[in-house]
PDB file of C-alpha atoms and ligand atoms in Angstrom:
ATOM      1  CA  MET A 140     115.192 100.759  85.577  1.00 36.00           C
ATOM      2  CA  ALA A 141     113.420 103.922  85.702  1.00 40.00           C
ATOM      3  CA  THR A 142     112.841 106.010  89.038  1.00 47.00           C
ATOM      4  CA  TYR A 143     108.950 105.448  89.333  1.00 54.00           C
ATOM      5  CA  SER A 144     107.747 108.896  90.819  1.00 55.00           C
ATOM      6  CA  LEU A 145     104.360 108.377  92.094  1.00 58.00           C
ATOM      7  CA  GLY A 146     105.131 105.754  94.358  1.00 57.00           C
ATOM      8  CA  HIS A 147     103.328 102.095  95.126  1.00 60.00           C
ATOM      9  CA  GLU A 148     101.646 102.820  98.455  1.00 70.00           C
ATOM     10  CA  ASP A 149      97.871 102.621  99.588  1.00 74.00           C
ATOM     11  CA  ALA A 150      96.483 106.229  98.509  1.00 75.00           C
ATOM     12  CA  GLU A 151      98.513 105.817  95.261  1.00 75.00           C
ATOM     13  CA  LEU A 152      97.240 102.861  93.961  1.00 79.00           C
ATOM     14  CA  ALA A 153      93.344 104.087  95.174  1.00 80.00           C
ATOM     15  CA  ARG A 154      94.367 107.199  92.960  1.00 76.00           C
ATOM     16  CA  LEU A 155      94.752 104.602  90.133  1.00 82.00           C
ATOM     17  CA  GLU A 156      91.711 103.211  90.757  1.00 84.00           C
ATOM     18  CA  ALA A 157      90.033 106.545  90.126  1.00 83.00           C
ATOM     19  CA  GLN A 158      92.136 107.964  87.379  1.00 85.00           C
ATOM     20  CA  ALA A 159      91.719 104.426  85.299  1.00 88.00           C
ATOM     21  CA  ASP A 160      87.580 105.099  85.995  1.00 88.00           C
ATOM     22  CA  PHE A 161      87.892 108.731  84.769  1.00 91.00           C
ATOM     23  CA  LEU A 162      89.949 107.462  81.849  1.00 95.00           C
ATOM     24  CA  ARG A 163      87.791 104.334  80.868  1.00 96.00           C
ATOM     25  CA  GLU A 164      85.966 105.869  77.763  1.00 97.00           C
ATOM     26  CA  PRO A 165      88.843 107.795  76.430  1.00 97.00           C
ATOM     27  CA  THR A 166      90.819 104.905  76.450  1.00 97.00           C
ATOM     28  CA  ARG A 167      87.911 102.786  74.840  1.00 97.00           C
ATOM     29  CA  VAL A 168      87.564 104.931  72.347  1.00 98.00           C
ATOM     30  CA  LEU A 169      91.447 105.247  71.510  1.00 98.00           C
ATOM     31  CA  LEU A 170      91.722 101.570  71.711  1.00 98.00           C
ATOM     32  CA  GLU A 171      89.330 101.153  69.338  1.00 97.00           C
ATOM     33  CA  ALA A 172      90.212 103.849  67.041  1.00 97.00           C
ATOM     34  CA  SER A 173      93.975 102.005  66.514  1.00 98.00           C
ATOM     35  CA  GLY A 174      92.866  99.080  64.713  1.00 96.00           C
ATOM     36  CA  LEU A 175      92.872  96.497  67.646  1.00 98.00           C
ATOM     37  CA  GLY A 176      90.308  93.813  67.128  1.00 96.00           C
ATOM     38  CA  PRO A 177      89.269  90.213  67.575  1.00 98.00           C
ATOM     39  CA  ARG A 178      92.073  87.005  68.042  1.00 98.00           C
ATOM     40  CA  MET A 179      95.234  89.340  68.612  1.00 98.00           C
ATOM     41  CA  ARG A 180      97.493  88.327  71.053  1.00 98.00           C
ATOM     42  CA  VAL A 181      98.782  91.966  73.096  1.00 98.00           C
ATOM     43  CA  LEU A 182     101.179  93.004  75.210  1.00 98.00           C
ATOM     44  CA  ASP A 183     100.367  95.398  78.087  1.00 98.00           C
ATOM     45  CA  LEU A 184     103.065  97.330  79.229  1.00 98.00           C
ATOM     46  CA  GLY A 185     103.293  98.643  82.510  1.00 97.00           C
ATOM     47  CA  THR A 186      99.542  96.900  83.170  1.00 97.00           C
ATOM     48  CA  GLY A 187      99.530  98.794  86.930  1.00 94.00           C
ATOM     49  CA  LEU A 188      96.126  97.461  87.975  1.00 93.00           C
ATOM     50  CA  GLY A 189      94.991  95.853  84.917  1.00 96.00           C
ATOM     51  CA  HIS A 190      92.606  98.329  83.467  1.00 96.00           C
ATOM     52  CA  VAL A 191      93.765  98.532  79.989  1.00 98.00           C
ATOM     53  CA  ALA A 192      94.836  94.628  79.856  1.00 98.00           C
ATOM     54  CA  ALA A 193      90.716  94.254  80.937  1.00 97.00           C
ATOM     55  CA  ALA A 194      89.771  96.667  77.878  1.00 97.00           C
ATOM     56  CA  VAL A 195      91.854  95.143  75.273  1.00 98.00           C
ATOM     57  CA  ALA A 196      90.641  92.018  76.502  1.00 98.00           C
ATOM     58  CA  ASP A 197      87.216  92.470  75.538  1.00 97.00           C
ATOM     59  CA  LEU A 198      88.213  93.991  72.215  1.00 98.00           C
ATOM     60  CA  VAL A 199      90.363  90.869  71.393  1.00 98.00           C
ATOM     61  CA  GLY A 200      87.683  88.654  72.608  1.00 98.00           C
ATOM     62  CA  PRO A 201      88.029  84.768  74.211  1.00 97.00           C
ATOM     63  CA  ASP A 202      90.205  83.858  71.037  1.00 98.00           C
ATOM     64  CA  GLY A 203      92.756  86.289  71.598  1.00 98.00           C
ATOM     65  CA  GLU A 204      95.090  86.649  74.384  1.00 98.00           C
ATOM     66  CA  VAL A 205      96.910  89.701  76.792  1.00 98.00           C
ATOM     67  CA  VAL A 206     100.209  89.827  78.808  1.00 98.00           C
ATOM     68  CA  GLY A 207     100.191  92.598  81.026  1.00 98.00           C
ATOM     69  CA  LEU A 208     103.629  93.429  82.234  1.00 98.00           C
ATOM     70  CA  ASP A 209     104.533  95.625  85.478  1.00 97.00           C
ATOM     71  CA  ILE A 210     107.609  95.431  88.385  1.00 96.00           C
ATOM     72  CA  ASP A 211     105.080  95.960  91.300  1.00 94.00           C
ATOM     73  CA  PRO A 212     103.808  92.493  92.803  1.00 95.00           C
ATOM     74  CA  ARG A 213     101.383  94.752  94.401  1.00 92.00           C
ATOM     75  CA  THR A 214      99.238  96.392  91.170  1.00 92.00           C
ATOM     76  CA  LEU A 215      99.464  92.634  89.772  1.00 96.00           C
ATOM     77  CA  GLU A 216      97.706  90.868  92.590  1.00 95.00           C
ATOM     78  CA  VAL A 217      94.781  93.712  91.982  1.00 93.00           C
ATOM     79  CA  ALA A 218      95.125  93.466  87.891  1.00 95.00           C
ATOM     80  CA  ARG A 219      94.817  89.520  88.702  1.00 97.00           C
ATOM     81  CA  ALA A 220      91.880  90.059  90.543  1.00 94.00           C
ATOM     82  CA  ARG A 221      90.075  92.030  88.261  1.00 92.00           C
ATOM     83  CA  THR A 222      90.621  89.615  85.511  1.00 96.00           C
ATOM     84  CA  GLU A 223      90.221  86.186  86.832  1.00 96.00           C
ATOM     85  CA  HIS A 224      86.897  85.489  84.816  1.00 95.00           C
ATOM     86  CA  LEU A 225      88.928  86.101  81.865  1.00 96.00           C
ATOM     87  CA  PRO A 226      91.762  83.399  81.170  1.00 96.00           C
ATOM     88  CA  HIS A 227      92.719  84.950  77.974  1.00 97.00           C
ATOM     89  CA  VAL A 228      94.608  87.083  80.426  1.00 98.00           C
ATOM     90  CA  ARG A 229      97.825  86.870  81.918  1.00 97.00           C
ATOM     91  CA  PHE A 230     100.688  88.908  83.950  1.00 98.00           C
ATOM     92  CA  VAL A 231     103.997  88.714  84.482  1.00 98.00           C
ATOM     93  CA  ARG A 232     105.817  90.681  87.004  1.00 98.00           C
ATOM     94  CA  ALA A 233     109.234  91.960  84.856  1.00 97.00           C
ATOM     95  CA  ASP A 234     110.994  95.275  83.794  1.00 97.00           C
ATOM     96  CA  VAL A 235     109.107  96.393  80.816  1.00 97.00           C
ATOM     97  CA  THR A 236     112.579  97.946  79.394  1.00 96.00           C
ATOM     98  CA  ARG A 237     114.069  94.355  79.514  1.00 95.00           C
ATOM     99  CA  TRP A 238     111.483  91.377  79.429  1.00 96.00           C
ATOM    100  CA  ARG A 239     110.611  90.193  76.150  1.00 92.00           C
ATOM    101  CA  ASP A 240     108.846  87.027  75.516  1.00 93.00           C
ATOM    102  CA  ASP A 241     110.011  84.405  72.847  1.00 90.00           C
ATOM    103  CA  GLU A 242     106.369  84.344  71.169  1.00 94.00           C
ATOM    104  CA  PRO A 243     105.384  87.384  68.662  1.00 97.00           C
ATOM    105  CA  PHE A 244     103.039  89.435  69.415  1.00 98.00           C
ATOM    106  CA  ASP A 245     100.263  91.245  67.222  1.00 98.00           C
ATOM    107  CA  ALA A 246      99.893  94.520  69.027  1.00 98.00           C
ATOM    108  CA  VAL A 247     101.995  96.090  71.912  1.00 98.00           C
ATOM    109  CA  VAL A 248      99.904  99.043  73.887  1.00 98.00           C
ATOM    110  CA  GLY A 249     100.773 101.021  77.056  1.00 98.00           C
ATOM    111  CA  ARG A 250      99.051 103.795  78.815  1.00 97.00           C
ATOM    112  CA  LEU A 251     101.092 106.059  81.260  1.00 94.00           C
ATOM    113  CA  ILE A 252     103.934 104.162  80.970  1.00 96.00           C
ATOM    114  CA  LEU A 253     106.299 106.023  78.692  1.00 95.00           C
ATOM    115  CA  PHE A 254     105.898 108.689  80.833  1.00 86.00           C
ATOM    116  CA  HIS A 255     107.901 107.008  83.043  1.00 83.00           C
ATOM    117  CA  LEU A 256     110.815 105.574  81.375  1.00 91.00           C
ATOM    118  CA  PRO A 257     114.089 107.381  81.069  1.00 88.00           C
ATOM    119  CA  ASP A 258     114.737 105.837  77.421  1.00 95.00           C
ATOM    120  CA  PRO A 259     111.057 105.408  76.080  1.00 96.00           C
ATOM    121  CA  VAL A 260     112.646 105.214  71.950  1.00 98.00           C
ATOM    122  CA  GLY A 261     114.835 102.386  73.417  1.00 98.00           C
ATOM    123  CA  ALA A 262     111.744 100.778  75.424  1.00 97.00           C
ATOM    124  CA  LEU A 263     109.848 100.942  72.077  1.00 98.00           C
ATOM    125  CA  ARG A 264     112.921  99.555  69.683  1.00 97.00           C
ATOM    126  CA  HIS A 265     113.292  96.770  72.573  1.00 97.00           C
ATOM    127  CA  HIS A 266     109.315  95.676  72.197  1.00 97.00           C
ATOM    128  CA  LEU A 267     108.898  96.717  68.536  1.00 97.00           C
ATOM    129  CA  GLU A 268     111.501  93.353  67.822  1.00 94.00           C
ATOM    130  CA  ALA A 269     108.511  90.706  69.497  1.00 94.00           C
ATOM    131  CA  VAL A 270     105.643  92.651  67.079  1.00 98.00           C
ATOM    132  CA  ARG A 271     105.252  90.436  64.135  1.00 97.00           C
ATOM    133  CA  PRO A 272     105.464  92.712  60.660  1.00 97.00           C
ATOM    134  CA  GLY A 273     102.250  94.428  60.455  1.00 97.00           C
ATOM    135  CA  GLY A 274     101.794  94.392  63.906  1.00 98.00           C
ATOM    136  CA  ARG A 275     100.391  97.532  65.873  1.00 98.00           C
ATOM    137  CA  VAL A 276     102.274  99.615  68.434  1.00 98.00           C
ATOM    138  CA  VAL A 277      99.620 101.786  70.677  1.00 98.00           C
ATOM    139  CA  MET A 278     100.931 104.095  73.136  1.00 98.00           C
ATOM    140  CA  LEU A 279      98.409 106.488  75.262  1.00 98.00           C
ATOM    141  CA  ASP A 280      99.962 108.949  77.540  1.00 97.00           C
ATOM    142  CA  TYR A 281      99.249 112.324  78.999  1.00 95.00           C
ATOM    143  CA  ASP A 282      99.348 115.953  77.952  1.00 97.00           C
ATOM    144  CA  ILE A 283      99.483 117.727  81.338  1.00 95.00           C
ATOM    145  CA  GLY A 284     100.193 120.970  79.294  1.00 94.00           C
ATOM    146  CA  GLY A 285      96.330 120.672  78.870  1.00 91.00           C
ATOM    147  CA  LEU A 286      95.679 120.886  82.242  1.00 95.00           C
ATOM    148  CA  ARG A 287      93.798 123.836  83.036  1.00 95.00           C
ATOM    149  CA  ALA A 288      90.700 125.636  84.371  1.00 96.00           C
ATOM    150  CA  GLU A 289      88.677 128.024  81.983  1.00 96.00           C
ATOM    151  CA  PRO A 290      88.460 130.882  83.328  1.00 96.00           C
ATOM    152  CA  GLY A 291      92.010 130.478  84.602  1.00 93.00           C
ATOM    153  CA  ASP A 292      91.791 130.317  88.659  1.00 90.00           C
ATOM    154  CA  PRO A 293      94.296 130.794  90.916  1.00 92.00           C
ATOM    155  CA  LEU A 294      94.650 127.508  92.662  1.00 95.00           C
ATOM    156  CA  THR A 295      94.614 125.242  89.733  1.00 95.00           C
ATOM    157  CA  ASP A 296      97.022 127.388  87.807  1.00 94.00           C
ATOM    158  CA  ARG A 297      99.665 127.163  90.988  1.00 95.00           C
ATOM    159  CA  MET A 298      98.952 123.049  91.248  1.00 96.00           C
ATOM    160  CA  ALA A 299      99.174 122.495  87.486  1.00 96.00           C
ATOM    161  CA  ALA A 300     102.693 124.505  87.048  1.00 96.00           C
ATOM    162  CA  LEU A 301     103.646 122.171  90.365  1.00 97.00           C
ATOM    163  CA  VAL A 302     102.499 119.426  88.890  1.00 96.00           C
ATOM    164  CA  MET A 303     104.136 119.881  85.590  1.00 97.00           C
ATOM    165  CA  ALA A 304     107.437 120.981  87.816  1.00 97.00           C
ATOM    166  CA  ALA A 305     107.717 118.054  90.176  1.00 97.00           C
ATOM    167  CA  PHE A 306     107.449 115.117  87.264  1.00 93.00           C
ATOM    168  CA  ARG A 307     110.000 117.108  85.387  1.00 94.00           C
ATOM    169  CA  ALA A 308     111.981 117.478  88.614  1.00 96.00           C
ATOM    170  CA  ALA A 309     111.083 113.092  88.859  1.00 92.00           C
ATOM    171  CA  GLY A 310     112.932 112.848  85.929  1.00 89.00           C
ATOM    172  CA  ALA A 311     109.166 112.270  83.623  1.00 89.00           C
ATOM    173  CA  ASP A 312     107.883 114.298  80.789  1.00 90.00           C
ATOM    174  CA  PRO A 313     104.409 115.380  81.712  1.00 93.00           C
ATOM    175  CA  THR A 314     103.894 116.614  78.117  1.00 95.00           C
ATOM    176  CA  ILE A 315     104.936 113.221  76.546  1.00 96.00           C
ATOM    177  CA  GLY A 316     101.441 112.893  74.988  1.00 97.00           C
ATOM    178  CA  SER A 317     102.090 115.858  72.436  1.00 97.00           C
ATOM    179  CA  ARG A 318     105.723 113.821  71.202  1.00 97.00           C
ATOM    180  CA  LEU A 319     104.213 110.599  70.988  1.00 98.00           C
ATOM    181  CA  GLN A 320     103.899 110.508  67.537  1.00 98.00           C
ATOM    182  CA  GLY A 321     107.507 111.328  67.304  1.00 98.00           C
ATOM    183  CA  ILE A 322     108.919 108.583  70.060  1.00 98.00           C
ATOM    184  CA  LEU A 323     107.072 106.133  67.902  1.00 98.00           C
ATOM    185  CA  ALA A 324     108.615 107.185  64.407  1.00 98.00           C
ATOM    186  CA  ASP A 325     111.827 107.111  66.065  1.00 98.00           C
ATOM    187  CA  SER A 326     111.632 103.652  67.424  1.00 98.00           C
ATOM    188  CA  GLY A 327     110.873 102.193  63.924  1.00 98.00           C
ATOM    189  CA  VAL A 328     107.096 102.501  63.844  1.00 98.00           C
ATOM    190  CA  GLU A 329     105.745 103.872  60.230  1.00 98.00           C
ATOM    191  CA  ASP A 330     101.882 104.746  59.316  1.00 98.00           C
ATOM    192  CA  ILE A 331     101.416 106.524  62.421  1.00 98.00           C
ATOM    193  CA  ARG A 332      98.169 108.500  63.749  1.00 98.00           C
ATOM    194  CA  GLY A 333      97.807 110.489  66.942  1.00 98.00           C
ATOM    195  CA  LEU A 334      94.295 111.515  68.367  1.00 98.00           C
ATOM    196  CA  GLY A 335      94.255 113.154  72.107  1.00 98.00           C
ATOM    197  CA  ILE A 336      90.981 113.428  74.299  1.00 98.00           C
ATOM    198  CA  ALA A 337      90.153 116.155  76.606  1.00 97.00           C
ATOM    199  CA  GLN A 338      87.470 116.068  79.458  1.00 96.00           C
ATOM    200  CA  TYR A 339      85.485 119.192  80.402  1.00 97.00           C
ATOM    201  CA  LEU A 340      84.583 119.300  84.357  1.00 96.00           C
ATOM    202  CA  ALA A 341      81.779 121.454  85.589  1.00 97.00           C
ATOM    203  CA  SER A 342      82.778 124.188  88.182  1.00 96.00           C
ATOM    204  CA  ASP A 343      80.788 121.481  90.573  1.00 96.00           C
ATOM    205  CA  ASP A 344      82.164 118.325  89.600  1.00 96.00           C
ATOM    206  CA  PRO A 345      83.822 116.798  92.730  1.00 94.00           C
ATOM    207  CA  VAL A 346      85.903 114.556  90.325  1.00 93.00           C
ATOM    208  CA  GLY A 347      88.283 117.463  88.998  1.00 93.00           C
ATOM    209  CA  PRO A 348      89.489 118.829  92.960  1.00 95.00           C
ATOM    210  CA  ALA A 349      89.510 115.055  93.892  1.00 92.00           C
ATOM    211  CA  MET A 350      92.316 114.189  90.793  1.00 91.00           C
ATOM    212  CA  LEU A 351      93.832 117.539  91.313  1.00 93.00           C
ATOM    213  CA  SER A 352      94.499 117.282  95.073  1.00 93.00           C
ATOM    214  CA  GLY A 353      95.553 113.072  94.625  1.00 90.00           C
ATOM    215  CA  VAL A 354      98.115 114.107  91.854  1.00 91.00           C
ATOM    216  CA  VAL A 355      99.327 116.910  94.157  1.00 95.00           C
ATOM    217  CA  ARG A 356      99.922 114.506  97.190  1.00 93.00           C
ATOM    218  CA  SER A 357     101.765 111.764  95.458  1.00 89.00           C
ATOM    219  CA  LEU A 358     103.726 114.024  93.914  1.00 94.00           C
ATOM    220  CA  ALA A 359     104.351 115.942  97.520  1.00 96.00           C
ATOM    221  CA  PRO A 360     107.040 114.135  98.726  1.00 96.00           C
ATOM    222  CA  VAL A 361     109.207 115.113  95.116  1.00 97.00           C
ATOM    223  CA  MET A 362     108.083 118.854  95.452  1.00 98.00           C
ATOM    224  CA  VAL A 363     109.340 118.850  99.085  1.00 97.00           C
ATOM    225  CA  ALA A 364     112.667 117.446  98.463  1.00 97.00           C
ATOM    226  CA  HIS A 365     112.809 119.695  95.378  1.00 97.00           C
ATOM    227  CA  GLY A 366     111.927 122.882  96.829  1.00 97.00           C
ATOM    228  CA  LEU A 367     109.307 123.650  94.279  1.00 98.00           C
ATOM    229  CA  ALA A 368     106.582 123.897  97.722  1.00 97.00           C
ATOM    230  CA  THR A 369     106.750 123.160 101.581  1.00 97.00           C
ATOM    231  CA  GLU A 370     104.138 120.925 103.339  1.00 96.00           C
ATOM    232  CA  ALA A 371     102.424 123.996 105.246  1.00 96.00           C
ATOM    233  CA  ASP A 372     102.159 125.523 101.872  1.00 94.00           C
ATOM    234  CA  LEU A 373     100.566 122.648  99.670  1.00 97.00           C
ATOM    235  CA  ASP A 374      98.097 121.936 103.333  1.00 97.00           C
ATOM    236  CA  LEU A 375      96.990 118.579 101.528  1.00 96.00           C
ATOM    237  CA  ASP A 376      94.358 117.344 104.280  1.00 96.00           C
ATOM    238  CA  THR A 377      92.313 121.189 103.194  1.00 97.00           C
ATOM    239  CA  LEU A 378      93.492 120.977  99.046  1.00 97.00           C
ATOM    240  CA  ALA A 379      90.194 119.049  97.623  1.00 95.00           C
ATOM    241  CA  ALA A 380      87.939 121.564  98.975  1.00 97.00           C
ATOM    242  CA  ARG A 381      90.170 124.313  98.723  1.00 97.00           C
ATOM    243  CA  ALA A 382      89.980 123.485  94.972  1.00 96.00           C
ATOM    244  CA  ALA A 383      86.364 123.069  94.968  1.00 97.00           C
ATOM    245  CA  ASP A 384      85.840 126.418  96.277  1.00 96.00           C
ATOM    246  CA  SER A 385      88.348 128.374  93.923  1.00 95.00           C
ATOM    247  CA  LEU A 386      86.923 126.642  91.022  1.00 96.00           C
ATOM    248  CA  GLN A 387      83.046 127.379  92.219  1.00 95.00           C
ATOM    249  CA  SER A 388      83.660 130.965  93.077  1.00 94.00           C
ATOM    250  CA  ALA A 389      85.375 131.865  89.415  1.00 92.00           C
ATOM    251  CA  GLY A 390      82.343 129.332  87.866  1.00 95.00           C
ATOM    252  CA  SER A 391      85.397 127.693  85.941  1.00 96.00           C
ATOM    253  CA  VAL A 392      85.464 124.588  84.683  1.00 97.00           C
ATOM    254  CA  LEU A 393      88.499 122.143  84.721  1.00 97.00           C
ATOM    255  CA  VAL A 394      90.120 120.671  81.869  1.00 96.00           C
ATOM    256  CA  PRO A 395      92.307 117.716  82.863  1.00 95.00           C
ATOM    257  CA  PRO A 396      95.187 116.740  81.255  1.00 95.00           C
ATOM    258  CA  ILE A 397      94.897 115.067  77.772  1.00 97.00           C
ATOM    259  CA  LEU A 398      94.772 111.751  77.153  1.00 97.00           C
ATOM    260  CA  VAL A 399      96.841 111.160  73.538  1.00 98.00           C
ATOM    261  CA  GLY A 400      96.887 107.810  71.363  1.00 98.00           C
ATOM    262  CA  ALA A 401      99.713 107.451  68.907  1.00 98.00           C
ATOM    263  CA  TRP A 402      99.709 104.193  66.948  1.00 98.00           C
ATOM    264  CA  GLY A 403     100.911 102.264  64.159  1.00 98.00           C
ATOM    265  CA  ARG A 404     102.510  99.566  62.612  1.00 98.00           C
ATOM    266  CA  ARG A 405     105.739  97.583  62.507  1.00 97.00           C
ATOM    267  CA  PRO A 406     107.098  97.624  58.895  1.00 96.00           C
TER     268      PRO A 406
HETATM  269  C1  SAM B 100     100.946 105.545  86.044  1.00 77.60           C
HETATM  270  S1  SAM B 100     100.631 103.633  86.246  1.00 77.60           S
HETATM  271  C2  SAM B 100      99.711 102.868  84.522  1.00 77.60           C
HETATM  272  C3  SAM B 100      99.127 102.030  84.770  1.00 77.60           C
HETATM  273  C4  SAM B 100      98.309 101.354  83.954  1.00 77.60           C
HETATM  274  N1  SAM B 100      98.993 101.197  82.543  1.00 77.60           N
HETATM  275  C5  SAM B 100      97.133 102.732  83.615  1.00 77.60           C
HETATM  276  O1  SAM B 100      96.940 103.044  82.847  1.00 77.60           O
HETATM  277  O2  SAM B 100      96.184 102.270  84.130  1.00 77.60           O
HETATM  278  C6  SAM B 100     102.557 103.201  85.909  1.00 77.60           C
HETATM  279  C7  SAM B 100     102.972 101.510  86.010  1.00 77.60           C
HETATM  280  O3  SAM B 100     103.874 101.318  85.268  1.00 77.60           O
HETATM  281  C8  SAM B 100     104.536 100.357  86.317  1.00 77.60           C
HETATM  282  N2  SAM B 100     106.312 100.922  86.035  1.00 77.60           N
HETATM  283  C9  SAM B 100     106.656 101.912  85.757  1.00 77.60           C
HETATM  284  N3  SAM B 100     107.951 101.696  85.672  1.00 77.60           N
HETATM  285  C10 SAM B 100     108.062 100.186  85.169  1.00 77.60           C
HETATM  286  C11 SAM B 100     108.931  99.373  84.670  1.00 77.60           C
HETATM  287  N4  SAM B 100     110.480  99.786  84.150  1.00 77.60           N
HETATM  288  N5  SAM B 100     108.576  98.082  84.425  1.00 77.60           N
HETATM  289  C12 SAM B 100     107.555  97.751  84.450  1.00 77.60           C
HETATM  290  N6  SAM B 100     106.664  98.368  85.208  1.00 77.60           N
HETATM  291  C13 SAM B 100     106.917  99.506  85.501  1.00 77.60           C
HETATM  292  C14 SAM B 100     104.457 100.737  87.459  1.00 77.60           C
HETATM  293  O4  SAM B 100     104.440  99.740  88.395  1.00 77.60           O
HETATM  294  C15 SAM B 100     103.043 101.767  87.543  1.00 77.60           C
HETATM  295  O5  SAM B 100     102.121 100.145  87.840  1.00 77.60           O
END
């Protein structure tokens, strides 16, 4: 199993909630564009707190079914609570690189999961066998290479570079979004389409600095362990306020990581 670089601490669960809120609209647009629809039976890989499972449940409707898969029992507890009013959603605690259902799926989806797997092509091949012929594979992931302030400001530039370096040091690929189409093709998926959605946060929008400092906080142990930064240098307790000041004084727009979707069908 892959090492999961972000951990499952309380602060990380809170960060995932805030991130899911932020990704709600682009996720919905990408899932709709991918062709998911009523009555489909869908598997959600690395379901986390269940936000994608809930969005898919809405698209497939009560005559469809969603199975959310995750290795972490705490996130699954939250996911179950989130969807307890949706009888067509259920969750399984298992490793996505190994688990497979006996019944075929109409589609397999996953958001921010391939990012963490050492062999994303292997994982998708494994699940493609459980998708019915003609069924869909829909993967959403970040291209963190898109993260920047415009015009550039020194603190955001430094934090963006540190986040990229920390994910790489932890064995995760921070620009995997840009490679999703190739990963799907190598897994045996056909008729692939890719679409990325960038958001633009005004210089006084508190969401940008909060997200930036949140991800730096979650990755701080990796940064320190790999000698990329020191705790004193990161000064996590003041980072969000410093990032906000820095963006505002430069009048910079923050462009967070691009959420890329790629989808296609099983031959
Ligand atoms: C960044 S979170 C994304 C959660 C959710 N898909 C979303 O977009 O909100 C990644 C999730 O994948 C899960 N995960 C990581 N590696 C896994 C594996 N090998 N098997 C099952 N789940 C895994 C983690 O526990 C975590 O909940």
